[in-house]
Coordinates of C-alpha atoms in Angstrom, one line a residue:
M275 CA 0.1 -0.1 -0.3
S276 CA 1.3 3.2 -0.9
E277 CA 2.6 5.9 1.8
P278 CA -0.3 8.6 2.8
L279 CA -0.2 11.7 1.3
L280 CA -1.4 13.3 4.3
S281 CA -0.5 12.0 7.9
I282 CA -2.0 13.4 11.2
H283 CA -0.3 11.8 14.4
D284 CA -1.6 12.5 17.7
L285 CA -2.9 16.0 17.2
E286 CA -3.5 18.6 20.1
V287 CA -4.8 21.7 19.8
S288 CA -6.2 24.3 22.3
Y289 CA -7.8 27.7 21.8
G290 CA -5.8 29.3 24.9
A291 CA -6.9 27.3 28.2
V292 CA -9.3 24.8 26.5
Q293 CA -8.1 22.2 24.5
V294 CA -10.2 21.0 21.7
L295 CA -8.5 18.3 20.2
F296 CA -7.0 14.9 22.3
G297 CA -4.3 13.0 20.0
V298 CA -6.3 12.8 16.8
N299 CA -4.8 10.9 14.2
L300 CA -5.9 10.6 10.5
E301 CA -4.5 9.7 7.1
V302 CA -5.3 10.7 3.5
R303 CA -3.9 8.8 0.3
A304 CA -3.4 9.9 -2.8
G305 CA -6.6 9.3 -4.8
E306 CA -9.2 9.4 -2.0
I307 CA -12.1 11.4 -0.8
V308 CA -12.0 11.2 3.1
S309 CA -14.7 12.9 5.3
I310 CA -14.8 13.8 8.8
I311 CA -17.9 13.5 10.9
G312 CA -19.1 14.3 14.2
P313 CA -21.3 16.4 16.3
N314 CA -20.9 20.1 16.5
G315 CA -18.1 20.9 18.7
A316 CA -16.4 17.7 17.9
G317 CA -13.2 19.5 16.4
K318 CA -13.7 18.6 13.2
S319 CA -12.7 21.8 11.6
T320 CA -9.9 22.7 13.8
V321 CA -8.5 19.4 12.8
I322 CA -8.3 21.1 9.3
K323 CA -7.3 24.4 10.4
A324 CA -4.4 22.7 12.1
V325 CA -3.3 21.3 8.3
I326 CA -3.2 24.8 6.8
G327 CA -1.7 26.3 9.6
L328 CA -4.7 28.5 10.6
V329 CA -4.4 27.0 14.3
E330 CA -1.5 26.5 16.4
V331 CA -0.4 23.0 17.2
Q332 CA 0.7 22.1 20.5
G333 CA 1.2 18.4 20.5
G334 CA 1.6 15.8 17.6
S335 CA 2.2 16.5 13.8
V336 CA 1.3 16.7 10.6
E337 CA 3.5 15.3 7.4
F338 CA 2.6 16.1 3.8
D339 CA 4.1 13.6 1.0
G340 CA 6.8 12.7 3.9
R341 CA 7.2 16.4 5.2
D342 CA 7.2 17.9 8.4
I343 CA 4.1 21.1 7.8
T344 CA 3.3 21.0 11.7
N345 CA 2.9 25.2 12.1
L346 CA 3.6 26.0 9.0
P347 CA 2.5 29.4 7.9
A348 CA -0.6 29.4 6.2
H349 CA 0.7 31.6 3.9
V350 CA 3.5 28.8 2.6
V351 CA 0.7 25.8 2.7
P352 CA -0.4 26.3 -0.9
S353 CA 2.6 26.3 -2.2
L354 CA 2.7 22.8 -1.2
G355 CA -0.1 21.6 -3.5
V356 CA -2.6 22.2 -0.2
T357 CA -5.6 24.4 -1.2
Y358 CA -8.5 25.2 1.1
V359 CA -12.4 25.8 0.7
P360 CA -13.5 27.4 3.7
Q361 CA -17.0 27.6 5.2
G362 CA -19.5 29.8 4.0
R363 CA -18.7 30.2 0.4
I364 CA -16.5 32.8 0.5
V365 CA -15.9 34.9 -2.6
F366 CA -15.1 38.2 -3.6
A367 CA -18.7 39.7 -4.2
Q368 CA -18.1 42.9 -6.5
M369 CA -15.4 41.0 -8.7
T370 CA -16.3 38.5 -11.7
V371 CA -16.2 35.2 -11.8
T372 CA -13.3 35.1 -13.5
D373 CA -11.5 37.3 -11.7
N374 CA -12.7 35.3 -8.5
L375 CA -10.7 32.4 -10.1
E376 CA -7.7 34.1 -10.8
M377 CA -7.4 35.3 -7.5
G378 CA -6.9 31.5 -7.0
A379 CA -4.0 31.4 -8.9
F380 CA -1.9 34.1 -6.8
L381 CA 1.2 31.7 -7.1
Q382 CA 1.1 31.3 -10.6
R383 CA 3.2 34.4 -12.4
D384 CA 2.5 32.5 -16.0
P385 CA -0.6 34.4 -17.8
R386 CA -1.3 31.5 -20.2
K387 CA -0.9 29.1 -17.4
R388 CA -3.6 31.1 -15.5
R389 CA -5.7 31.2 -18.7
E390 CA -5.4 27.2 -19.2
A391 CA -6.5 27.1 -15.4
V392 CA -9.5 29.1 -15.6
E393 CA -10.6 27.0 -19.0
A394 CA -9.9 24.1 -17.0
V395 CA -12.3 25.3 -14.3
F396 CA -15.0 26.1 -16.5
E397 CA -15.0 22.9 -18.3
Q398 CA -15.2 21.3 -14.9
F399 CA -18.2 23.7 -14.1
P400 CA -19.9 24.8 -17.0
R401 CA -22.7 26.8 -14.8
L402 CA -19.6 29.2 -14.0
Y403 CA -18.6 29.8 -17.6
E404 CA -22.5 31.0 -18.1
R405 CA -21.9 33.2 -15.1
R406 CA -18.2 34.2 -16.2
S407 CA -18.8 38.0 -16.8
Q408 CA -21.3 38.4 -13.4
P409 CA -20.0 39.7 -9.8
A410 CA -19.8 36.7 -8.0
G411 CA -22.1 38.5 -5.3
K412 CA -25.3 37.8 -7.6
L413 CA -24.3 34.0 -8.1
S414 CA -27.1 31.6 -6.2
G415 CA -25.4 29.7 -3.2
G416 CA -24.6 26.9 -5.0
E417 CA -22.7 28.4 -7.7
Q418 CA -20.9 30.5 -4.9
Q419 CA -19.9 27.0 -3.8
M420 CA -19.0 25.7 -7.2
L421 CA -16.6 29.2 -7.6
A422 CA -15.4 28.6 -4.4
I423 CA -14.2 25.0 -5.1
G424 CA -13.3 25.9 -8.7
R425 CA -11.2 28.9 -7.1
A426 CA -9.7 26.0 -5.2
L427 CA -8.2 24.1 -8.4
M428 CA -6.5 26.9 -9.8
L429 CA -3.1 25.7 -8.8
N430 CA -3.6 22.2 -9.8
P431 CA -3.6 21.3 -5.7
R432 CA -2.5 17.8 -5.1
L433 CA -4.9 17.8 -1.8
V434 CA -8.1 20.1 -1.7
I435 CA -9.6 20.6 1.9
L436 CA -13.2 21.7 2.1
D437 CA -15.0 22.7 5.2
E438 CA -18.8 21.7 5.2
P439 CA -19.4 22.5 1.4
S440 CA -23.0 21.2 1.3
L441 CA -23.7 24.2 4.4
G442 CA -27.0 26.0 3.7
L443 CA -27.6 25.0 0.1
S444 CA -31.0 23.4 -1.5
P445 CA -31.1 19.9 -1.8
K446 CA -30.5 20.4 -5.7
Y447 CA -27.4 21.9 -5.1
V448 CA -26.1 19.7 -2.5
D449 CA -26.3 16.8 -5.2
L450 CA -24.7 18.7 -7.6
I451 CA -21.7 19.8 -5.6
F452 CA -21.4 15.7 -4.3
E453 CA -21.6 15.1 -7.9
H454 CA -18.9 17.2 -8.8
L455 CA -16.8 16.0 -5.9
L456 CA -17.2 12.6 -7.4
A457 CA -15.9 13.9 -10.2
L458 CA -12.8 15.3 -9.2
R459 CA -12.2 12.2 -7.4
S460 CA -12.4 10.1 -10.9
Q461 CA -10.0 12.7 -12.0
G462 CA -7.5 11.8 -9.7
R463 CA -7.9 14.6 -7.2
T464 CA -7.3 14.0 -3.1
L465 CA -10.3 15.5 -1.1
L466 CA -10.2 15.6 2.8
M467 CA -13.8 16.8 3.7
V468 CA -15.3 17.9 7.1
E469 CA -19.0 17.6 6.4
Q470 CA -22.0 17.6 8.9
N471 CA -24.3 15.6 6.2
A472 CA -22.6 12.8 7.8
A473 CA -24.9 10.2 5.5
R474 CA -24.1 11.7 2.2
A475 CA -20.7 12.2 3.3
L476 CA -19.9 8.6 3.9
E477 CA -21.9 7.7 0.8
L478 CA -18.9 9.3 -1.7
S479 CA -16.0 8.6 0.6
D480 CA -13.3 6.1 0.3
R481 CA -12.9 6.2 4.2
G482 CA -14.2 8.2 7.0
Y483 CA -13.3 9.7 10.8
A484 CA -16.0 10.3 13.4
L485 CA -14.8 12.3 16.0
E486 CA -16.2 13.2 19.5
L487 CA -15.0 15.9 21.9
G488 CA -11.8 16.4 20.4
Y489 CA -11.2 12.2 19.9
N490 CA -11.1 10.0 17.3
R491 CA -14.5 7.3 18.0
F492 CA -14.6 5.8 14.9
A493 CA -12.6 4.9 11.9
D494 CA -13.0 2.9 8.4
T495 CA -14.4 2.9 4.6
G496 CA -17.1 5.0 4.2
Q497 CA -19.6 1.9 3.4
K498 CA -18.5 0.3 6.7
L499 CA -19.1 3.1 8.7
L500 CA -22.7 3.6 6.9
A501 CA -23.2 0.1 8.1
N502 CA -22.4 0.6 11.7
D503 CA -25.0 0.2 14.0
D504 CA -23.5 2.9 16.7
V505 CA -22.4 5.4 13.9
R506 CA -26.2 5.3 12.6
R507 CA -27.5 5.8 15.9
M508 CA -24.9 8.4 16.9
Y509 CA -24.2 10.6 13.9
L510 CA -26.7 9.7 11.3
G511 CA -30.2 9.8 13.3
G512 CA -30.6 6.4 13.2
A513 CA -31.5 6.2 9.7

């Protein structure tokens, strides 16, 4: 079996005097979709913020492609091939769709490669091409989420990290966003996702981790977690 692309070992994180992660372990292999599920306050978003340098790690380590990136400054992480889609569909509302995408290529100095990256995103998300000249603030919530994901693809990352990609979307757009995530995996992309919609997340994930109060509670394939009676009772509403 290949070595993990991302490895998190015994991760500990505190906010001031309050510890929120207690020795969390997680792995993501190239070409996988891996989901982190759990109730509010479980520490899911803190895990991914530790990976991308948005919170300080007090204990344990984060390794990407065999390199220790623990507490690496957040502005350095994208240059390694790790990009982040934050919760809440954060876009530059007054800028056009195309300009928003180009903001995602801030490390790419070659104009030709930036154009090629924009074209690749439009091929992935045809609806963004239709809206390419519109201000991002005029898009629907689902279209803004497509834009946020497309912007994260502009640097051709090796790992895309998504925080609650379906949050606040209509059922139609939830389906569409998850279809796009599966398409990205089929193209060889590697995705790590925090998702409150645990059942949907596990359906499309190769593997999943369930956190509770900052600890690992369950870890298995997505299908085995869906079939686990304890997981179904605790995280899936008994469905």
